[in-house]
Coordinates of C-alpha atoms and ligand atoms in Angstrom, one line a residue:
M1 CA 110.5 88.0 102.6
R2 CA 111.4 90.1 99.9
M3 CA 108.2 91.6 98.4
V4 CA 107.4 93.7 95.1
V5 CA 104.2 95.7 95.3
T6 CA 103.2 96.9 91.9
G7 CA 101.2 100.2 92.3
G8 CA 102.6 100.5 95.7
A9 CA 102.4 104.3 95.7
G10 CA 98.6 104.0 95.1
F11 CA 95.9 104.3 97.8
L12 CA 95.8 100.6 98.6
G13 CA 99.4 100.0 97.4
S14 CA 100.9 102.2 99.8
H15 CA 98.8 100.7 102.7
L16 CA 100.1 97.3 101.7
C17 CA 104.1 98.6 101.8
D18 CA 102.8 99.9 105.3
R19 CA 101.6 96.5 106.3
L20 CA 104.3 94.6 104.7
L21 CA 107.2 96.6 106.2
A22 CA 105.4 96.4 109.9
E23 CA 105.5 92.6 109.4
G24 CA 109.4 92.7 108.9
H25 CA 109.5 92.2 105.1
S26 CA 111.5 94.2 102.9
V27 CA 109.4 96.0 100.2
I28 CA 110.1 97.1 96.5
C29 CA 107.6 99.7 95.3
I30 CA 107.1 100.0 91.5
D31 CA 104.9 102.7 90.3
N32 CA 104.7 104.8 87.1
L33 CA 102.8 107.4 89.4
L34 CA 99.7 107.8 86.8
T35 CA 97.7 107.9 89.4
G36 CA 99.7 107.2 92.1
T37 CA 101.7 109.8 93.9
T38 CA 105.1 109.6 96.1
A39 CA 103.0 111.5 98.6
N40 CA 101.5 108.4 99.8
I41 CA 105.1 106.6 100.5
D42 CA 107.0 110.0 101.5
H43 CA 106.5 108.9 105.5
I44 CA 108.2 105.9 105.0
R45 CA 111.6 106.2 106.3
D46 CA 113.0 102.4 106.0
E47 CA 116.3 101.2 104.7
R48 CA 114.4 98.1 103.7
F49 CA 112.0 100.0 101.3
L50 CA 113.0 100.6 97.4
F51 CA 111.0 102.8 95.2
I52 CA 111.2 102.4 91.4
K53 CA 109.3 104.4 89.0
H54 CA 108.7 102.2 86.3
D55 CA 105.4 101.3 84.0
V56 CA 104.9 97.6 84.6
T57 CA 103.4 96.9 81.3
N58 CA 107.0 97.0 79.9
Y59 CA 109.4 94.2 81.3
I60 CA 110.1 94.2 84.7
Y61 CA 113.5 94.3 86.1
V62 CA 114.4 93.5 89.7
E63 CA 117.6 92.5 91.1
G64 CA 118.3 89.5 93.5
D65 CA 115.7 87.3 95.3
V66 CA 111.8 88.0 95.2
D67 CA 109.4 85.9 97.9
F68 CA 106.3 87.6 96.4
V69 CA 105.0 89.8 94.1
L70 CA 101.7 91.9 94.9
H71 CA 100.0 93.0 91.7
F72 CA 98.2 96.4 92.5
A73 CA 99.0 98.8 89.6
S74 CA 95.8 100.5 88.0
P75 CA 93.9 103.3 87.4
A76 CA 90.8 102.2 90.2
S77 CA 88.2 104.8 89.4
P78 CA 85.5 105.3 86.9
I79 CA 86.7 108.7 85.9
D80 CA 89.9 107.2 85.6
Y81 CA 88.9 104.9 83.1
L82 CA 87.2 107.6 80.7
E83 CA 90.2 109.3 80.6
L84 CA 92.8 106.4 80.6
P85 CA 91.0 103.8 78.9
I86 CA 94.1 102.3 77.0
P87 CA 96.7 102.7 80.1
T88 CA 93.3 100.7 82.1
L89 CA 93.5 97.7 79.8
K90 CA 97.3 97.5 79.5
V91 CA 98.3 97.4 83.2
G92 CA 95.5 95.0 83.5
S93 CA 96.7 92.6 80.9
L94 CA 100.1 93.8 79.7
G95 CA 101.5 94.4 83.2
T96 CA 99.8 91.4 84.8
H97 CA 101.5 89.4 82.4
K98 CA 104.8 91.0 83.0
A99 CA 104.2 90.6 87.1
L100 CA 103.7 87.1 86.5
G101 CA 106.8 86.5 84.3
L102 CA 108.6 88.2 87.4
A103 CA 106.9 85.8 89.7
K104 CA 107.6 82.8 87.6
A105 CA 111.6 83.9 87.1
K106 CA 112.3 84.3 90.5
G107 CA 110.4 81.4 92.0
A108 CA 107.8 83.7 93.8
G109 CA 104.2 83.7 95.1
F110 CA 101.9 86.2 93.4
L111 CA 99.0 88.0 94.4
L112 CA 96.6 89.7 91.9
A113 CA 94.4 92.6 93.3
S114 CA 91.3 91.9 91.4
T115 CA 87.7 93.5 91.8
S116 CA 84.2 93.4 92.4
E117 CA 84.0 94.6 88.8
V118 CA 84.5 91.4 87.4
Y119 CA 80.8 90.8 88.5
G120 CA 79.6 93.6 86.7
D121 CA 75.8 94.8 87.3
P122 CA 75.0 91.8 89.1
Q123 CA 72.2 89.6 89.0
I124 CA 72.7 87.9 92.4
N125 CA 73.2 89.8 95.6
P126 CA 75.4 89.4 97.6
Q127 CA 78.2 88.2 95.2
H128 CA 79.9 84.8 95.8
E129 CA 82.9 83.6 94.1
L130 CA 81.3 81.3 92.0
Y131 CA 79.2 83.9 90.5
W132 CA 80.5 84.7 87.0
G133 CA 79.1 88.1 86.3
N134 CA 77.1 90.3 84.0
V135 CA 79.7 92.7 82.4
N136 CA 79.4 94.9 79.4
P137 CA 82.8 94.4 77.6
V138 CA 82.4 97.4 75.3
G139 CA 81.0 99.9 77.6
P140 CA 83.0 102.6 79.3
R141 CA 83.7 100.5 82.6
G142 CA 84.6 97.6 80.3
V143 CA 88.3 98.5 80.0
Y144 CA 88.3 97.7 83.7
D145 CA 86.4 95.1 83.9
E146 CA 87.5 93.2 80.9
A147 CA 91.2 94.0 82.2
K148 CA 90.6 92.3 85.2
R149 CA 88.7 89.7 84.3
F150 CA 91.5 88.8 81.8
A151 CA 94.0 89.2 84.7
E152 CA 92.5 86.6 86.7
A153 CA 92.3 84.0 83.6
M154 CA 96.3 84.7 83.1
T155 CA 96.8 84.3 86.7
M156 CA 95.1 81.3 86.7
A157 CA 96.8 80.0 83.5
Y158 CA 100.4 80.6 85.4
H159 CA 99.2 78.8 88.2
R160 CA 97.6 75.5 86.4
Y161 CA 100.6 75.7 83.4
H162 CA 103.5 77.2 85.2
N163 CA 102.6 76.1 88.5
V164 CA 103.2 79.4 90.2
N165 CA 102.0 79.9 93.7
T166 CA 99.1 82.3 93.1
R167 CA 96.1 84.1 94.8
I168 CA 93.3 86.5 93.6
V169 CA 91.7 88.8 95.8
R170 CA 88.5 90.2 94.4
I171 CA 88.2 93.9 96.3
F172 CA 84.9 95.7 97.0
N173 CA 84.5 99.3 97.6
T174 CA 86.9 100.4 100.0
Y175 CA 87.8 103.7 101.3
G176 CA 90.4 105.5 103.8
P177 CA 93.1 108.1 104.1
R178 CA 95.0 108.7 100.8
M179 CA 92.2 108.3 98.3
R180 CA 92.8 111.0 96.0
L181 CA 90.5 113.9 96.5
N182 CA 89.9 114.4 92.9
D183 CA 89.4 111.0 91.9
G184 CA 85.8 111.1 91.2
R185 CA 84.4 108.4 93.5
V186 CA 81.6 108.7 95.9
V187 CA 84.0 108.9 98.8
P188 CA 85.8 111.8 98.3
N189 CA 83.4 113.6 96.0
F190 CA 81.0 113.4 99.4
I191 CA 83.1 114.4 101.7
K192 CA 84.8 116.9 100.0
Q193 CA 81.3 118.4 99.0
A194 CA 80.1 117.9 102.6
L195 CA 83.3 119.6 104.3
K196 CA 83.0 122.5 101.8
N197 CA 79.1 123.0 102.2
E198 CA 78.4 122.3 98.7
P199 CA 75.7 120.2 97.0
I200 CA 76.4 116.6 97.4
T201 CA 75.7 114.8 93.9
V202 CA 74.1 111.7 93.9
Y203 CA 73.9 110.1 90.6
G204 CA 70.5 108.5 89.5
D205 CA 68.3 108.2 92.3
G206 CA 70.5 107.0 94.7
S207 CA 68.7 103.9 95.0
Q208 CA 72.0 101.9 93.8
T209 CA 74.0 100.3 96.6
R210 CA 77.2 99.9 97.5
S211 CA 79.1 98.4 100.5
F212 CA 82.0 100.2 101.8
C213 CA 85.2 98.6 103.6
Y214 CA 87.9 100.8 105.5
V215 CA 91.0 100.2 104.0
D216 CA 92.6 98.7 107.4
D217 CA 90.6 96.0 107.2
L218 CA 91.2 95.1 103.4
I219 CA 94.5 95.1 103.8
D220 CA 94.2 92.8 106.9
G221 CA 92.4 90.4 104.4
I222 CA 94.7 90.5 101.8
Y223 CA 97.7 89.6 104.2
R224 CA 95.7 86.9 105.3
L225 CA 95.0 85.7 101.9
M226 CA 98.5 86.1 100.9
R227 CA 99.8 83.8 103.7
S228 CA 97.1 81.2 103.0
E229 CA 97.4 78.4 100.3
E230 CA 94.1 79.4 98.6
H231 CA 94.5 80.1 94.7
E232 CA 90.6 80.4 93.9
P233 CA 89.7 84.1 93.8
T234 CA 88.5 85.2 97.4
N235 CA 86.1 88.5 97.8
I236 CA 87.4 90.9 100.6
G237 CA 84.7 93.5 101.6
N238 CA 82.6 94.9 104.1
P239 CA 78.9 93.2 103.5
H240 CA 77.1 96.2 105.1
E241 CA 75.5 97.5 102.5
M242 CA 73.6 101.1 102.1
S243 CA 71.9 103.1 99.1
I244 CA 74.2 106.3 97.8
L245 CA 71.3 108.5 99.0
E246 CA 71.5 106.9 102.4
F247 CA 75.2 107.1 102.3
A248 CA 74.9 110.7 101.3
E249 CA 72.9 111.1 104.5
T250 CA 75.4 109.7 106.8
I251 CA 78.2 111.7 105.1
I252 CA 76.0 115.1 105.7
Q253 CA 75.2 113.9 109.4
L254 CA 79.1 112.7 110.4
T255 CA 80.7 116.0 108.9
G256 CA 77.7 118.2 110.5
S257 CA 77.3 119.5 107.2
S258 CA 74.6 122.1 105.8
S259 CA 75.2 120.8 102.2
E260 CA 71.9 119.6 100.0
I261 CA 71.5 116.6 97.8
V262 CA 71.5 117.5 94.2
Y263 CA 70.5 114.5 91.7
K264 CA 72.8 113.9 88.5
P265 CA 72.8 111.5 85.9
L266 CA 73.6 108.3 86.4
P267 CA 76.8 106.9 84.7
T268 CA 76.7 104.0 81.9
D269 CA 76.6 100.8 83.2
D270 CA 76.5 101.8 87.0
P271 CA 75.9 98.5 89.1
T272 CA 72.4 98.5 90.7
V273 CA 73.6 96.4 93.5
R274 CA 77.3 95.3 94.9
R275 CA 77.7 93.7 98.4
P276 CA 80.4 91.0 99.1
D277 CA 79.5 87.9 100.0
I278 CA 82.5 86.9 102.5
S279 CA 81.6 83.4 103.9
K280 CA 84.9 81.9 102.1
A281 CA 87.0 84.6 103.7
K282 CA 85.5 84.2 107.0
K283 CA 86.1 80.5 106.7
I284 CA 89.3 80.2 105.3
L285 CA 90.8 83.1 106.4
K286 CA 89.0 83.4 109.5
W287 CA 88.9 87.2 108.8
E288 CA 85.8 89.9 108.9
P289 CA 85.8 93.3 108.7
K290 CA 85.9 95.4 112.0
V291 CA 86.2 98.9 111.6
S292 CA 82.5 100.5 111.7
L293 CA 81.3 102.6 108.9
E294 CA 81.2 105.9 111.3
E295 CA 84.8 105.2 112.8
G296 CA 86.3 104.5 109.1
I297 CA 84.6 107.7 107.9
E298 CA 85.7 109.9 110.9
K299 CA 89.5 109.1 110.2
T300 CA 88.8 109.6 106.7
I301 CA 87.2 112.8 107.0
E302 CA 90.0 114.2 109.1
Y303 CA 92.3 113.1 106.4
F304 CA 90.5 115.3 103.9
R305 CA 89.9 118.0 105.9
Q306 CA 94.0 118.3 106.4
K307 CA 94.3 118.1 102.6
L308 CA 91.7 120.5 102.1
E309 CA 93.3 122.9 104.8
L310 CA 89.8 123.4 106.5
Ligands
UDP401 N1 78.4 108.3 92.8 C1 77.0 109.7 93.3 N2 77.9 110.8 93.2 C2 79.4 110.9 93.0 C3 80.3 110.0 92.8 C4 79.6 108.6 92.7 O1 76.0 109.4 93.7 O2 80.0 112.0 92.9 C5 77.9 107.0 93.0 C6 78.2 106.1 91.5 O3 77.1 106.5 90.6 C7 78.0 104.7 91.9 C8 78.4 104.8 93.5 O4 78.3 106.2 93.9 O5 76.5 104.4 92.2 C9 80.0 104.6 93.4 O6 80.6 105.0 92.7 P1 82.1 104.8 92.7 O7 82.7 106.2 91.3 O8 82.9 105.2 94.1 O9 82.5 103.7 92.5 P2 81.9 102.2 91.5 O10 81.4 101.4 93.2 O11 80.8 102.5 90.7 O12 83.1 101.6 91.0

């Protein structure tokens, strides 16, 4: 099949391009390189791969047939939302509209990369797909959360009104090689700090929880969802939940670091808990994560070691 991946030079997008090529598909990767980088796709030497530098909030022109559009373009880290609030809103809203328009025009399938952030600061734990969430629309994270909620609504409207063959994946915290060293998220921050024996910055008292999924597991779940016929949102993530303090201790242990833990203020609207209920993915996609935290973190540490030239 001929695939379009928006955000294809980003962390998840580039891993998705790799997987699609490995499955025998052709890939057109579209990215404006705002938070993505060609370094993530430089290794691809394949005539079935085409990179187009383009901002998908503007009309997307693709020559020839397209079988599937996978919309992964978006800043995705809380510090990005603070620095890029309007591009974040635009790519989730206008960008989703353009990507859906492309799918409709080509008679292609469409997959939206949505997020656990649609659940906001959840009042239930774990979060299942039927929970409507608890989002602050006007807080600093609202630009991402609301754009993705709009993107889901737009996707369902194109499905119901235009009969576009759509999918929605709600992605939970994911980590692995090609995360940006300076993207401000907890995984690169802690690993970088640990490798340099600098203080590990835990925000708040570290009792807030997250559940981390290794990128290969996530991409496998997304690939299965693409091949399914499921139109309603589907959670993909690893249900292994831990507190951020526990996570800091794990990173110190796995890197053999002498870093100490220091406490910093908790960012506004930082969710107190987050854990996917993956019973739906297990049932309809026969999917569950396979990579343990230790194994995944080891691979990620190796990547950051090379990047930091340590
Ligand atoms: N966090 C932290 N120290 C850091 C970076 C993040 O304690 O240096 C915390 C953050 O407050 C949040 C969790 O780690 O509770 C995950 O943050 P991240 O930015 O990775 O993404 P989020 O899950 O909040 O979207």
